[in-house]
PDB file of C-alpha atoms in Angstrom:
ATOM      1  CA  UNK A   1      14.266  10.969 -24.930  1.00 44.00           C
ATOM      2  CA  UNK A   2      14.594   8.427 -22.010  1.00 42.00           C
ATOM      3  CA  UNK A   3      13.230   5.213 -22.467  1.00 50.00           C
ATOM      4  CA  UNK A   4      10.821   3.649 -19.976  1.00 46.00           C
ATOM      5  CA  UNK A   5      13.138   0.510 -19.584  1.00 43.00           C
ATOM      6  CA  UNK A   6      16.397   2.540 -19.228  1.00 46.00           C
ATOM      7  CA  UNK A   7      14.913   4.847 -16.749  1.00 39.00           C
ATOM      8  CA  UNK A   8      13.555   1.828 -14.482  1.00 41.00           C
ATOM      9  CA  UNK A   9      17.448   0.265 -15.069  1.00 42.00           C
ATOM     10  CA  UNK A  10      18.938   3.471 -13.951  1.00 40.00           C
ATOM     11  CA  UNK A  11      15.768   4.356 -10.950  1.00 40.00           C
ATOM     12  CA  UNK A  12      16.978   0.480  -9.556  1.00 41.00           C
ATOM     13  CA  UNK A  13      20.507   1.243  -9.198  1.00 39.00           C
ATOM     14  CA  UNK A  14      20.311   4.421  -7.461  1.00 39.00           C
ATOM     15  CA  UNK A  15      17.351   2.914  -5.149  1.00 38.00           C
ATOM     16  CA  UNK A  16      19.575   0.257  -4.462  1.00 38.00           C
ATOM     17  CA  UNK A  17      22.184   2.397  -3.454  1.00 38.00           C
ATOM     18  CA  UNK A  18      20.686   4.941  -1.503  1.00 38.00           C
ATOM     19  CA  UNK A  19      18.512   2.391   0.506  1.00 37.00           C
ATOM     20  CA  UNK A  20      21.206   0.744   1.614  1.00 35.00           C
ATOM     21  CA  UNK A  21      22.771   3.771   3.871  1.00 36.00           C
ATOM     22  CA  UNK A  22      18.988   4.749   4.705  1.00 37.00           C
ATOM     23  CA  UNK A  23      17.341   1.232   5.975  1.00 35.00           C
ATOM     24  CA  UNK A  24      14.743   1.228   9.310  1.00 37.00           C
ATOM     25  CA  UNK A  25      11.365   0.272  10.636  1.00 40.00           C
ATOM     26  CA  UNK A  26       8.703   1.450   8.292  1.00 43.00           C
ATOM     27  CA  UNK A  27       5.080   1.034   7.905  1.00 56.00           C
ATOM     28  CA  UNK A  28       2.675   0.580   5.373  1.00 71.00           C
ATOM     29  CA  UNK A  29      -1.108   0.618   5.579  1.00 86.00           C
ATOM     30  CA  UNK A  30      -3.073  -2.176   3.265  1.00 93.00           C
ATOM     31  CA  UNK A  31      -6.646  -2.411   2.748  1.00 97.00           C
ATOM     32  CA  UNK A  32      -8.524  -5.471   3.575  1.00 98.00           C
ATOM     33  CA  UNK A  33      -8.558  -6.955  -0.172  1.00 98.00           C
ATOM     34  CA  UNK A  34      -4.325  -6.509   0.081  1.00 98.00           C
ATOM     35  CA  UNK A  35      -3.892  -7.768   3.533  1.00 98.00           C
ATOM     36  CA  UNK A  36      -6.054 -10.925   2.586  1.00 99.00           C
ATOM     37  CA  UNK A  37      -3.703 -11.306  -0.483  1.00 98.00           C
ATOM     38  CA  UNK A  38      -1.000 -11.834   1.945  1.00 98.00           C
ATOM     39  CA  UNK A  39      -0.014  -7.877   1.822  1.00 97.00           C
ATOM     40  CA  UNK A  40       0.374  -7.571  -1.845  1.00 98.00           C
ATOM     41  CA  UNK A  41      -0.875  -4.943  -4.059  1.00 97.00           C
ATOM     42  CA  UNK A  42       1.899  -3.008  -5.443  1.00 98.00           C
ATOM     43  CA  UNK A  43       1.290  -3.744  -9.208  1.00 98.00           C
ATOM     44  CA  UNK A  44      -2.569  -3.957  -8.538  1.00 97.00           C
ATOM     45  CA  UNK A  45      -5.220  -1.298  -8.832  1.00 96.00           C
ATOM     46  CA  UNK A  46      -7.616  -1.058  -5.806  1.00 94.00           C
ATOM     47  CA  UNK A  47      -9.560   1.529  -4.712  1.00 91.00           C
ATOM     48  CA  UNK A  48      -7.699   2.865  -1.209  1.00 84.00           C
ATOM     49  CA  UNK A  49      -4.151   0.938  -1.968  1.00 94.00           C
ATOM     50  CA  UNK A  50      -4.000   4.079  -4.760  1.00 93.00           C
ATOM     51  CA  UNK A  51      -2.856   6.167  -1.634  1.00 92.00           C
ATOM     52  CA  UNK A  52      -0.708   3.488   0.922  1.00 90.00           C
ATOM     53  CA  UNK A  53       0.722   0.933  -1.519  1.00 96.00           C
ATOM     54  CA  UNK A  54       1.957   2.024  -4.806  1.00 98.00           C
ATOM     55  CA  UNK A  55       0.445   6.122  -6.078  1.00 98.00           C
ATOM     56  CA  UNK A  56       1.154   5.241  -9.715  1.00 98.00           C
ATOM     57  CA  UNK A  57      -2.070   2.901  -9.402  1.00 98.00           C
ATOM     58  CA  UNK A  58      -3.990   6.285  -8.937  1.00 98.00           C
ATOM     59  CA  UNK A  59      -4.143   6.399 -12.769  1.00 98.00           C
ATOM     60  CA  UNK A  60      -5.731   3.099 -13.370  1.00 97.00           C
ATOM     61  CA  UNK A  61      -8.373   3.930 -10.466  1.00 97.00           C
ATOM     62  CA  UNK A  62     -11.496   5.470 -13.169  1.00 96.00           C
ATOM     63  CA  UNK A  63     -14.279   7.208 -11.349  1.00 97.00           C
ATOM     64  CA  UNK A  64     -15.017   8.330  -8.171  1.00 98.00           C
ATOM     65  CA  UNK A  65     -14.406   6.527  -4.664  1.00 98.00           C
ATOM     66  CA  UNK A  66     -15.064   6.965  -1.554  1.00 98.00           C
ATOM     67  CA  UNK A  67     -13.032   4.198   0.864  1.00 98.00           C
ATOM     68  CA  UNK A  68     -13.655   3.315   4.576  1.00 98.00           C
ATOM     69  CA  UNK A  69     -11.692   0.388   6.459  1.00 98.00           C
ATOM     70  CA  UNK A  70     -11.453  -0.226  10.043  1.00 98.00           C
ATOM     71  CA  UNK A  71     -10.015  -2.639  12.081  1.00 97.00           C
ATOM     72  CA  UNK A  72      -8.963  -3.004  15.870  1.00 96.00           C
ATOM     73  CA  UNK A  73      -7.717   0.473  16.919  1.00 95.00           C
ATOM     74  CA  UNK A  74      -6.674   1.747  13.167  1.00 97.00           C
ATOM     75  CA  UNK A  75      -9.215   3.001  10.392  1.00 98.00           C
ATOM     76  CA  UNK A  76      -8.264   5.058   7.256  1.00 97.00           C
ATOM     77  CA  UNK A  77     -10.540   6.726   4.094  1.00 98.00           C
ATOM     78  CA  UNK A  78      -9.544   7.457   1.276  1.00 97.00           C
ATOM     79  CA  UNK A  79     -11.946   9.882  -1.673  1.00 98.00           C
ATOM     80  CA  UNK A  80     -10.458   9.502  -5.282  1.00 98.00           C
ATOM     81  CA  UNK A  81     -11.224  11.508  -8.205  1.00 98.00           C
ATOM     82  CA  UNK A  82     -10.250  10.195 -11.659  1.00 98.00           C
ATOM     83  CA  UNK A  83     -12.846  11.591 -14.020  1.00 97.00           C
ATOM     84  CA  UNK A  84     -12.650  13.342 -17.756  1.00 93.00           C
ATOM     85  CA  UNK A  85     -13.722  16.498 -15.399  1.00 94.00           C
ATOM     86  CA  UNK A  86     -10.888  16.278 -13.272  1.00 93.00           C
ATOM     87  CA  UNK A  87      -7.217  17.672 -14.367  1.00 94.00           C
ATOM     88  CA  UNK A  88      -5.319  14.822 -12.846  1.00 95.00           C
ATOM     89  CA  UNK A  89      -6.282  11.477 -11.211  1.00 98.00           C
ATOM     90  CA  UNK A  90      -6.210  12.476  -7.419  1.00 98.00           C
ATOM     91  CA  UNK A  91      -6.601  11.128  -4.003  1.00 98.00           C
ATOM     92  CA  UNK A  92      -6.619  12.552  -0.613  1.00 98.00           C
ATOM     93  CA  UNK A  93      -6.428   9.907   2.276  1.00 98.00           C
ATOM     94  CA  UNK A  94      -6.162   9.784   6.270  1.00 98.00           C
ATOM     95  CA  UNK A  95      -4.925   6.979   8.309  1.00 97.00           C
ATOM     96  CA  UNK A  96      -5.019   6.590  12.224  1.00 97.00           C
ATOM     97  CA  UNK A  97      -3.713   3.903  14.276  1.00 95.00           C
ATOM     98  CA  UNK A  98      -2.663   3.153  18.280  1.00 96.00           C
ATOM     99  CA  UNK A  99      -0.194   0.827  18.665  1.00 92.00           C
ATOM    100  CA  UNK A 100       2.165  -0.002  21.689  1.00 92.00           C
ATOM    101  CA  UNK A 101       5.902   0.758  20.991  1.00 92.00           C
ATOM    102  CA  UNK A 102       8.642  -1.267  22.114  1.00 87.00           C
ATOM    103  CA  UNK A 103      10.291   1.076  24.450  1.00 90.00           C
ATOM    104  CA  UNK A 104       8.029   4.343  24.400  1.00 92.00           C
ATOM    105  CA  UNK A 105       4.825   3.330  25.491  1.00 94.00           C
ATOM    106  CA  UNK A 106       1.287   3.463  23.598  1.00 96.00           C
ATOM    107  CA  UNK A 107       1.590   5.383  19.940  1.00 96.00           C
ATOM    108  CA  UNK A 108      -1.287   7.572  18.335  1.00 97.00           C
ATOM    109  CA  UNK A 109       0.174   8.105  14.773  1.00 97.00           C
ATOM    110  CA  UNK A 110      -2.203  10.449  11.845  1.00 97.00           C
ATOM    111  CA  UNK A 111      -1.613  10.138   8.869  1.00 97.00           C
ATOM    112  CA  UNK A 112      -2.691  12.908   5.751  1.00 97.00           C
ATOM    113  CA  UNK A 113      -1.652  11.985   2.051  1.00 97.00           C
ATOM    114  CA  UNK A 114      -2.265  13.815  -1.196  1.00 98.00           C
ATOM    115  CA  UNK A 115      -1.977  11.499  -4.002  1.00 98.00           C
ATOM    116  CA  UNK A 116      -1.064  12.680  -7.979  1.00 98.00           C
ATOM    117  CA  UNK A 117      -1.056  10.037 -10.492  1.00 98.00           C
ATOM    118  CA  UNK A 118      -0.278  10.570 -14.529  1.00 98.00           C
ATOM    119  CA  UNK A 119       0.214   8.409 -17.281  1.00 97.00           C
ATOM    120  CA  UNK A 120       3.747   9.688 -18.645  1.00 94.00           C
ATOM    121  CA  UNK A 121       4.124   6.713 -21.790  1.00 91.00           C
ATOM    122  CA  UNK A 122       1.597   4.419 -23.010  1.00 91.00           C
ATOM    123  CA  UNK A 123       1.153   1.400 -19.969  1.00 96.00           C
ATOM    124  CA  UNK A 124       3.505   3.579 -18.055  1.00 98.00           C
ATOM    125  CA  UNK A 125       2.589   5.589 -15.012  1.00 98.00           C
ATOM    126  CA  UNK A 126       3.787   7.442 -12.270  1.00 98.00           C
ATOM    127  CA  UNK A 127       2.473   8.668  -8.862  1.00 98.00           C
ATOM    128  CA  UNK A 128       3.249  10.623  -5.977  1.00 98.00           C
ATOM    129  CA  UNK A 129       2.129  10.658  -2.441  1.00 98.00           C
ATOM    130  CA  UNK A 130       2.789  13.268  -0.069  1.00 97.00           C
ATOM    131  CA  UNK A 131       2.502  12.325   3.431  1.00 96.00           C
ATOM    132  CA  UNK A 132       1.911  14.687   6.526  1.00 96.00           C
ATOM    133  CA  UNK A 133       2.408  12.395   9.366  1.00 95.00           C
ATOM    134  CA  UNK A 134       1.485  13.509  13.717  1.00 95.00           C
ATOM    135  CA  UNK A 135       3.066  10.257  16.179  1.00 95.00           C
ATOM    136  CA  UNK A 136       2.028  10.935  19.419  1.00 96.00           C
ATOM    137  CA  UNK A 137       3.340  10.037  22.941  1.00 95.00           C
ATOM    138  CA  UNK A 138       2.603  10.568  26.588  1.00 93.00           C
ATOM    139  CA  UNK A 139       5.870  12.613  26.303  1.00 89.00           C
ATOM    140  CA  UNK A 140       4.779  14.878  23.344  1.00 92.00           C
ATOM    141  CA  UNK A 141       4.217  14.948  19.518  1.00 94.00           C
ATOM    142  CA  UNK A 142       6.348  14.737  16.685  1.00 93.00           C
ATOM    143  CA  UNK A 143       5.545  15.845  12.953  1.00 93.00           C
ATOM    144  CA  UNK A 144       7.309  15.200   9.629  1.00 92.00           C
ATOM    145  CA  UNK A 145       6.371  15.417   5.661  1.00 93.00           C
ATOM    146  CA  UNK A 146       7.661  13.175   3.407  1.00 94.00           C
ATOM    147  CA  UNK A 147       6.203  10.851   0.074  1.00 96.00           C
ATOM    148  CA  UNK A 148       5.977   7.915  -1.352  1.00 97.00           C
ATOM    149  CA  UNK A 149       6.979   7.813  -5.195  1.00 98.00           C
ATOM    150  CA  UNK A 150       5.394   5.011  -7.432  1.00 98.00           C
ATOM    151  CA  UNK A 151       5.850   3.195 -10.669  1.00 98.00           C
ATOM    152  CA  UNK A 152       3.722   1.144 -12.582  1.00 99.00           C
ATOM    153  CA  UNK A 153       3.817  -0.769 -15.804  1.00 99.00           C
ATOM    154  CA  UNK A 154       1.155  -2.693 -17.676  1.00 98.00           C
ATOM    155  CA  UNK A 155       2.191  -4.495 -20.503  1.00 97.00           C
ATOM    156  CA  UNK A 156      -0.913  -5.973 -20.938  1.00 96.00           C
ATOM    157  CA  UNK A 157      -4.820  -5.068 -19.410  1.00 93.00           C
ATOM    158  CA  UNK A 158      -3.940  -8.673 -17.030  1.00 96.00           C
ATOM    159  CA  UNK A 159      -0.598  -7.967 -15.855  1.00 98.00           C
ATOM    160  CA  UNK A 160       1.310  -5.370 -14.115  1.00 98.00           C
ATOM    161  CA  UNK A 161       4.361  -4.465 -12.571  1.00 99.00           C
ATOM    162  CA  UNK A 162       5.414  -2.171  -9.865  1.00 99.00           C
ATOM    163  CA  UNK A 163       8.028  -0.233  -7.803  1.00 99.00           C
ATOM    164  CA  UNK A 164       7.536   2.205  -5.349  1.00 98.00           C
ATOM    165  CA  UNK A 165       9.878   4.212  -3.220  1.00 97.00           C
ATOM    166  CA  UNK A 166       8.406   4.913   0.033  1.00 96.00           C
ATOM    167  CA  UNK A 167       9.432   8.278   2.460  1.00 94.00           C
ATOM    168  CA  UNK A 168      11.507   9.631  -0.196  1.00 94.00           C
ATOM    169  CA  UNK A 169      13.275  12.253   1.792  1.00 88.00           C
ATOM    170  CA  UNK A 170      14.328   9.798   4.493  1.00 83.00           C
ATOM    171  CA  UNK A 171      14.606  10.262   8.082  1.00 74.00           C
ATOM    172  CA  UNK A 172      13.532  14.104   7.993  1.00 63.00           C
ATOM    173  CA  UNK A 173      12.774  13.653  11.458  1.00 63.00           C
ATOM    174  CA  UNK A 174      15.696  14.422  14.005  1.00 66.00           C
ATOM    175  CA  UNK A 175      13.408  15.215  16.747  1.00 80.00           C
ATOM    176  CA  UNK A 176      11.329  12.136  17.318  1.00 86.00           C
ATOM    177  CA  UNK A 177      13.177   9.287  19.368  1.00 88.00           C
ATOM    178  CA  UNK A 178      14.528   6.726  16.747  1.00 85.00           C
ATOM    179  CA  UNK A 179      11.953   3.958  16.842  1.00 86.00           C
ATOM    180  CA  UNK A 180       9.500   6.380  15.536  1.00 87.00           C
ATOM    181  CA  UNK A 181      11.774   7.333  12.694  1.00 86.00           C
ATOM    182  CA  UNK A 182      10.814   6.022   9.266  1.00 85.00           C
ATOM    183  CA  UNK A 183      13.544   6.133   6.743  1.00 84.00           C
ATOM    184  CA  UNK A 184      13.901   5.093   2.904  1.00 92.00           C
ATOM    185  CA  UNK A 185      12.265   1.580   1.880  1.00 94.00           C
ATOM    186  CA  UNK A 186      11.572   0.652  -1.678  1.00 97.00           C
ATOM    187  CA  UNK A 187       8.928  -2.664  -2.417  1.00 97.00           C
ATOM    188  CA  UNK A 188       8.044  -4.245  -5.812  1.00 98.00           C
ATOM    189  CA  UNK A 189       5.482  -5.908  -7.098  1.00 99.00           C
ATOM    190  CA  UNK A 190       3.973  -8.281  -9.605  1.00 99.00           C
ATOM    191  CA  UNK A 191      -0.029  -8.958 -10.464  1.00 97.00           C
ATOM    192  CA  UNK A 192      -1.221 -11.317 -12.762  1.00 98.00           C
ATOM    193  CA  UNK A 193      -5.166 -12.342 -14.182  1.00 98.00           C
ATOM    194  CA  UNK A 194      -5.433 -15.400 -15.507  1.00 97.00           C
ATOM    195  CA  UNK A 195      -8.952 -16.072 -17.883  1.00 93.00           C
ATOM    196  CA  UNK A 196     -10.766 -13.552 -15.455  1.00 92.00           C
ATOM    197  CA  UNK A 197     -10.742 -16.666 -12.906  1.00 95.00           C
ATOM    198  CA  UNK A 198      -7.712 -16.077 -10.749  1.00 97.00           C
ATOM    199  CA  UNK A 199      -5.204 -13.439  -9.976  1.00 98.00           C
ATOM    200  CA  UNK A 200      -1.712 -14.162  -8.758  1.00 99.00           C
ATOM    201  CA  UNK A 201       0.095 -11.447  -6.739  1.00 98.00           C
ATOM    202  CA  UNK A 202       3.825 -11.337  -5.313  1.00 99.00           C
ATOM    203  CA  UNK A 203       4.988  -8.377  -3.594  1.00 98.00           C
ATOM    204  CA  UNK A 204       8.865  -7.818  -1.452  1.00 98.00           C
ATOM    205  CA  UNK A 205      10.626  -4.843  -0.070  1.00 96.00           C
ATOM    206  CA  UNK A 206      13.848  -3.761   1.011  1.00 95.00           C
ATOM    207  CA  UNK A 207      13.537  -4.670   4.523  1.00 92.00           C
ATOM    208  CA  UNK A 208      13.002  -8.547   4.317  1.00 94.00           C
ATOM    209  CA  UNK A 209       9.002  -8.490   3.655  1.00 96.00           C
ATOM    210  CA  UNK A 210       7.989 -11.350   1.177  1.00 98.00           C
ATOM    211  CA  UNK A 211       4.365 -12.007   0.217  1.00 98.00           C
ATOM    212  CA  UNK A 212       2.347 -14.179  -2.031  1.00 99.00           C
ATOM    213  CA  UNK A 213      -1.372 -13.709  -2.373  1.00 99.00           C
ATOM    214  CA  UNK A 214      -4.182 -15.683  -4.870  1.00 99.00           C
ATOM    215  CA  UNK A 215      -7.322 -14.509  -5.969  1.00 99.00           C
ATOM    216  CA  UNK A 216     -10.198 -16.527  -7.013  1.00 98.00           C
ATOM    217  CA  UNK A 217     -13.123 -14.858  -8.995  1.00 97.00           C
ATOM    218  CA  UNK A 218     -16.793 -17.013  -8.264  1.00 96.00           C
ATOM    219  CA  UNK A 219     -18.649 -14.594 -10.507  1.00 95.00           C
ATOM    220  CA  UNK A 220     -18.814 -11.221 -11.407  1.00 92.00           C
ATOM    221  CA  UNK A 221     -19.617 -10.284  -7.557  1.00 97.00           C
ATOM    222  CA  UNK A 222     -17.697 -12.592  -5.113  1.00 98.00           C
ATOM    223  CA  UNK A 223     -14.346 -13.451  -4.419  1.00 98.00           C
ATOM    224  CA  UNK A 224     -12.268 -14.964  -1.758  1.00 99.00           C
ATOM    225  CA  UNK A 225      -8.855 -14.279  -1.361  1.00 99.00           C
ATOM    226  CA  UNK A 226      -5.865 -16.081   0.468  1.00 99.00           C
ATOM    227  CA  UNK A 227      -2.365 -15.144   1.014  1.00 99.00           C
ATOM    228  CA  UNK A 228       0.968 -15.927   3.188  1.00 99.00           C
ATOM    229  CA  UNK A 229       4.027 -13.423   4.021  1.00 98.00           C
ATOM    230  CA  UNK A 230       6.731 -13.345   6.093  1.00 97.00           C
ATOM    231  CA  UNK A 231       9.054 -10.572   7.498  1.00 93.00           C
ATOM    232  CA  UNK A 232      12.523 -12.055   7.295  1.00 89.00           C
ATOM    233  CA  UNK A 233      13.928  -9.593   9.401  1.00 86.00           C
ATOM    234  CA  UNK A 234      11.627 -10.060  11.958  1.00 84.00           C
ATOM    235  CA  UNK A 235      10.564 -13.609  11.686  1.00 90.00           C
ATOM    236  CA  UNK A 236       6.635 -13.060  11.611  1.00 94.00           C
ATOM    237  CA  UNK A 237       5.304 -15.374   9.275  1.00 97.00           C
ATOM    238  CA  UNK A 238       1.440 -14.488   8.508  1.00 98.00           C
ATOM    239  CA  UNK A 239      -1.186 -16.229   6.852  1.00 99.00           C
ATOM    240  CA  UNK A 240      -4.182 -14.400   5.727  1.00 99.00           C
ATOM    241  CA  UNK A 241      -7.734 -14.961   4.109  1.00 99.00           C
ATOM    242  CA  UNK A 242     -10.780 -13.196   3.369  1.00 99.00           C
ATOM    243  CA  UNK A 243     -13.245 -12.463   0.536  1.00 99.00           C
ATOM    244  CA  UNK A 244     -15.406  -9.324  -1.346  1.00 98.00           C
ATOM    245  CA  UNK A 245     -18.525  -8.421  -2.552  1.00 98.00           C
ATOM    246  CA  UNK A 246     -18.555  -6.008  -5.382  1.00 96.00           C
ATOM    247  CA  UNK A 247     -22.064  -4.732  -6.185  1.00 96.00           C
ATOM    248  CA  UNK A 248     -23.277  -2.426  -8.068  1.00 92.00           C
ATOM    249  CA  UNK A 249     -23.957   0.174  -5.776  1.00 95.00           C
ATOM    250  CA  UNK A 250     -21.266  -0.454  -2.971  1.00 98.00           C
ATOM    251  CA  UNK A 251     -17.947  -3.014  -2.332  1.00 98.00           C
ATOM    252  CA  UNK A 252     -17.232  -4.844   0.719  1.00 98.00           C
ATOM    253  CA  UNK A 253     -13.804  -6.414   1.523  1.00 99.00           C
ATOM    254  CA  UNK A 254     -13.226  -8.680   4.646  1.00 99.00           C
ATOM    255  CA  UNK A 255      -9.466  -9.729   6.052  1.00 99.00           C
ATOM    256  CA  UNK A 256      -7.983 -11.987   8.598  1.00 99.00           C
ATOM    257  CA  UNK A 257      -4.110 -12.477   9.009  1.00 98.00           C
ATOM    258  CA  UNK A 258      -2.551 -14.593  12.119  1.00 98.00           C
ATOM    259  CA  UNK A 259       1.343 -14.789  12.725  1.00 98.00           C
ATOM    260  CA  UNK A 260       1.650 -19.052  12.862  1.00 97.00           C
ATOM    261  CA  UNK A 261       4.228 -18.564  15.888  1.00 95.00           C
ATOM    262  CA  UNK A 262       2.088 -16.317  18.069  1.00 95.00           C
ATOM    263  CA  UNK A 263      -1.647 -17.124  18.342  1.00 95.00           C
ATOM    264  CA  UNK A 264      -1.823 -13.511  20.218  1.00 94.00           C
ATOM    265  CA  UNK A 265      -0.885 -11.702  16.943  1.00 95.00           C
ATOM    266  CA  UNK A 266      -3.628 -11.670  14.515  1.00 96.00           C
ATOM    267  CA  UNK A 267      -6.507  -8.713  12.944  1.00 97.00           C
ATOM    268  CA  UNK A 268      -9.750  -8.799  11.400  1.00 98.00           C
ATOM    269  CA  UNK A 269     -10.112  -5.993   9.552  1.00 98.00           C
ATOM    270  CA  UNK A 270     -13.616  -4.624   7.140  1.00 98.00           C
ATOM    271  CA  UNK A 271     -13.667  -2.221   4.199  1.00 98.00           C
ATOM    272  CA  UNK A 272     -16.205  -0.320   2.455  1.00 99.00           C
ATOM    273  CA  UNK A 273     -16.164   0.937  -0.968  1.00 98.00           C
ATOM    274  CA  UNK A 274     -18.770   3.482  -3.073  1.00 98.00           C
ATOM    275  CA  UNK A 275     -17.848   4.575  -6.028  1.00 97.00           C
ATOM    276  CA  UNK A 276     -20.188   7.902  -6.706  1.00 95.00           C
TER     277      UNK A 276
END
């Protein structure tokens, strides 16, 4: 039988390679509690990042929860079910956004994923999103499938570790003009609690995106969060902040990120959470 550390070793090097011939432009949505962390979240567990950061989290996600955010011209849900009732942990999640292209014009892009998560080995867990994605144009629409495949590993209940493949099948789109192509990207992450007081998150990807995010728990209801990234590719450093309430009934999560070299690039974003 494969072990968990020789499979990751062997998963790494054939990422690595296939990546390299299969690099481009793509996107990833974050909730407001990961954009405030500076766009990390990979190796943490948060209701709606389940479906658009790393699927493997899915089976850390207990209960039932239903996930709203919205921000200037983009908004995404997400409904989880990880109960004793339910066969596997599951998650079915939409995400719309309008965004001006570089050479096309204004974008409408929506976005349906179906997310299966399992626990394969004890602190070991694997997740898949499958992604039915509409771009539209003034010119027309364009459609493609493709997923996002997800590891996670949790050698102990305050640390984790992840790696997550995202569009899978590559550029599976021939029709669609090539800035609206995604292709093969693969981002890793790292999440640590320390005392229940603070939690430390570092995410990357293949395509030049660093981030570092910080946590800091007041009590058992508030916390604020801070973070900084930076796409190296691209040169768009971003610094972020924003905080949460969790109550017993219902979660709010607020964001803010500005780029530090363009004062006309920035979002506020708002999330609700109700777990049922």
């Amino acid at each position: 039988m494969l072990h968990p550390l020789s499979f990751v070793k062997k998963l790494s090097v054939f990422l690595l390679i296939y990546v390299s011939s299969n690099q481009a432009v793509a996107q990833v949505y974050n909730s407001s509690a990961s954009v405030a962390a500076g766009g990390t979240g990979r190796a943490a567990v948060e209701p709606g990042d389940a479906s658009f950061l790393n699927p493997a989290s899915m089976a850390h996600l207990g209960g039932r929860f239903l996930f709203t955010s919205f921000a200037d011209k983009e908004f995404a849900a997400f409904l989880s079910d990880n109960t004793k009732e339910s066969t596997l942990p599951a998650a079915a999640a939409y995400v719309q956004k309008s965004k001006m292209t570089k050479t096309l014009g204004e974008l409408n892009e929506h976005d349906i994923g179906i997310t299966l998560a399992e626990f394969f080995k004890d602190k070991w867990s694997v997740g898949l999103t499958g992604h039915y994605l509409e771009q539209t144009l003034a010119q027309g629409s364009y459609h493609s499938v493709n997923g996002d495949l997800g590891l996670l590993y949790t050698p102990m209940s305050d640390m984790g570790l992840g790696l997550v493949v995202y569009n899978v099948f590559g550029e599976n789109n021939n029709t669609a003009p090539e800035e609206l192509r995604y292709k093969t990207k693969v981002g890793g992450g790292f999440n640590y609690i320390y005392k229940g007081m603070f939690r430390v998150r570092v995410d990357g990807d293949s395509e030049g995106y660093a981030g570092l995010g910080l946590e800091t728990f007041i009590n058992r209801f508030i916390v604020f969060r801070f973070g900084y990234s930076d796409d190296f590719d691209d040169s768009r450093p971003l610094v972020s902040a924003g905080m949460g309430f969790s109550g017993p009934r219902f979660r709010l999560n607020y964001a803010y990120f500005g780029n530090t070299q363009k004062s006309s690039d920035y979002r506020h974003s708002i999330d609700l959470i109700i777990p049922f």
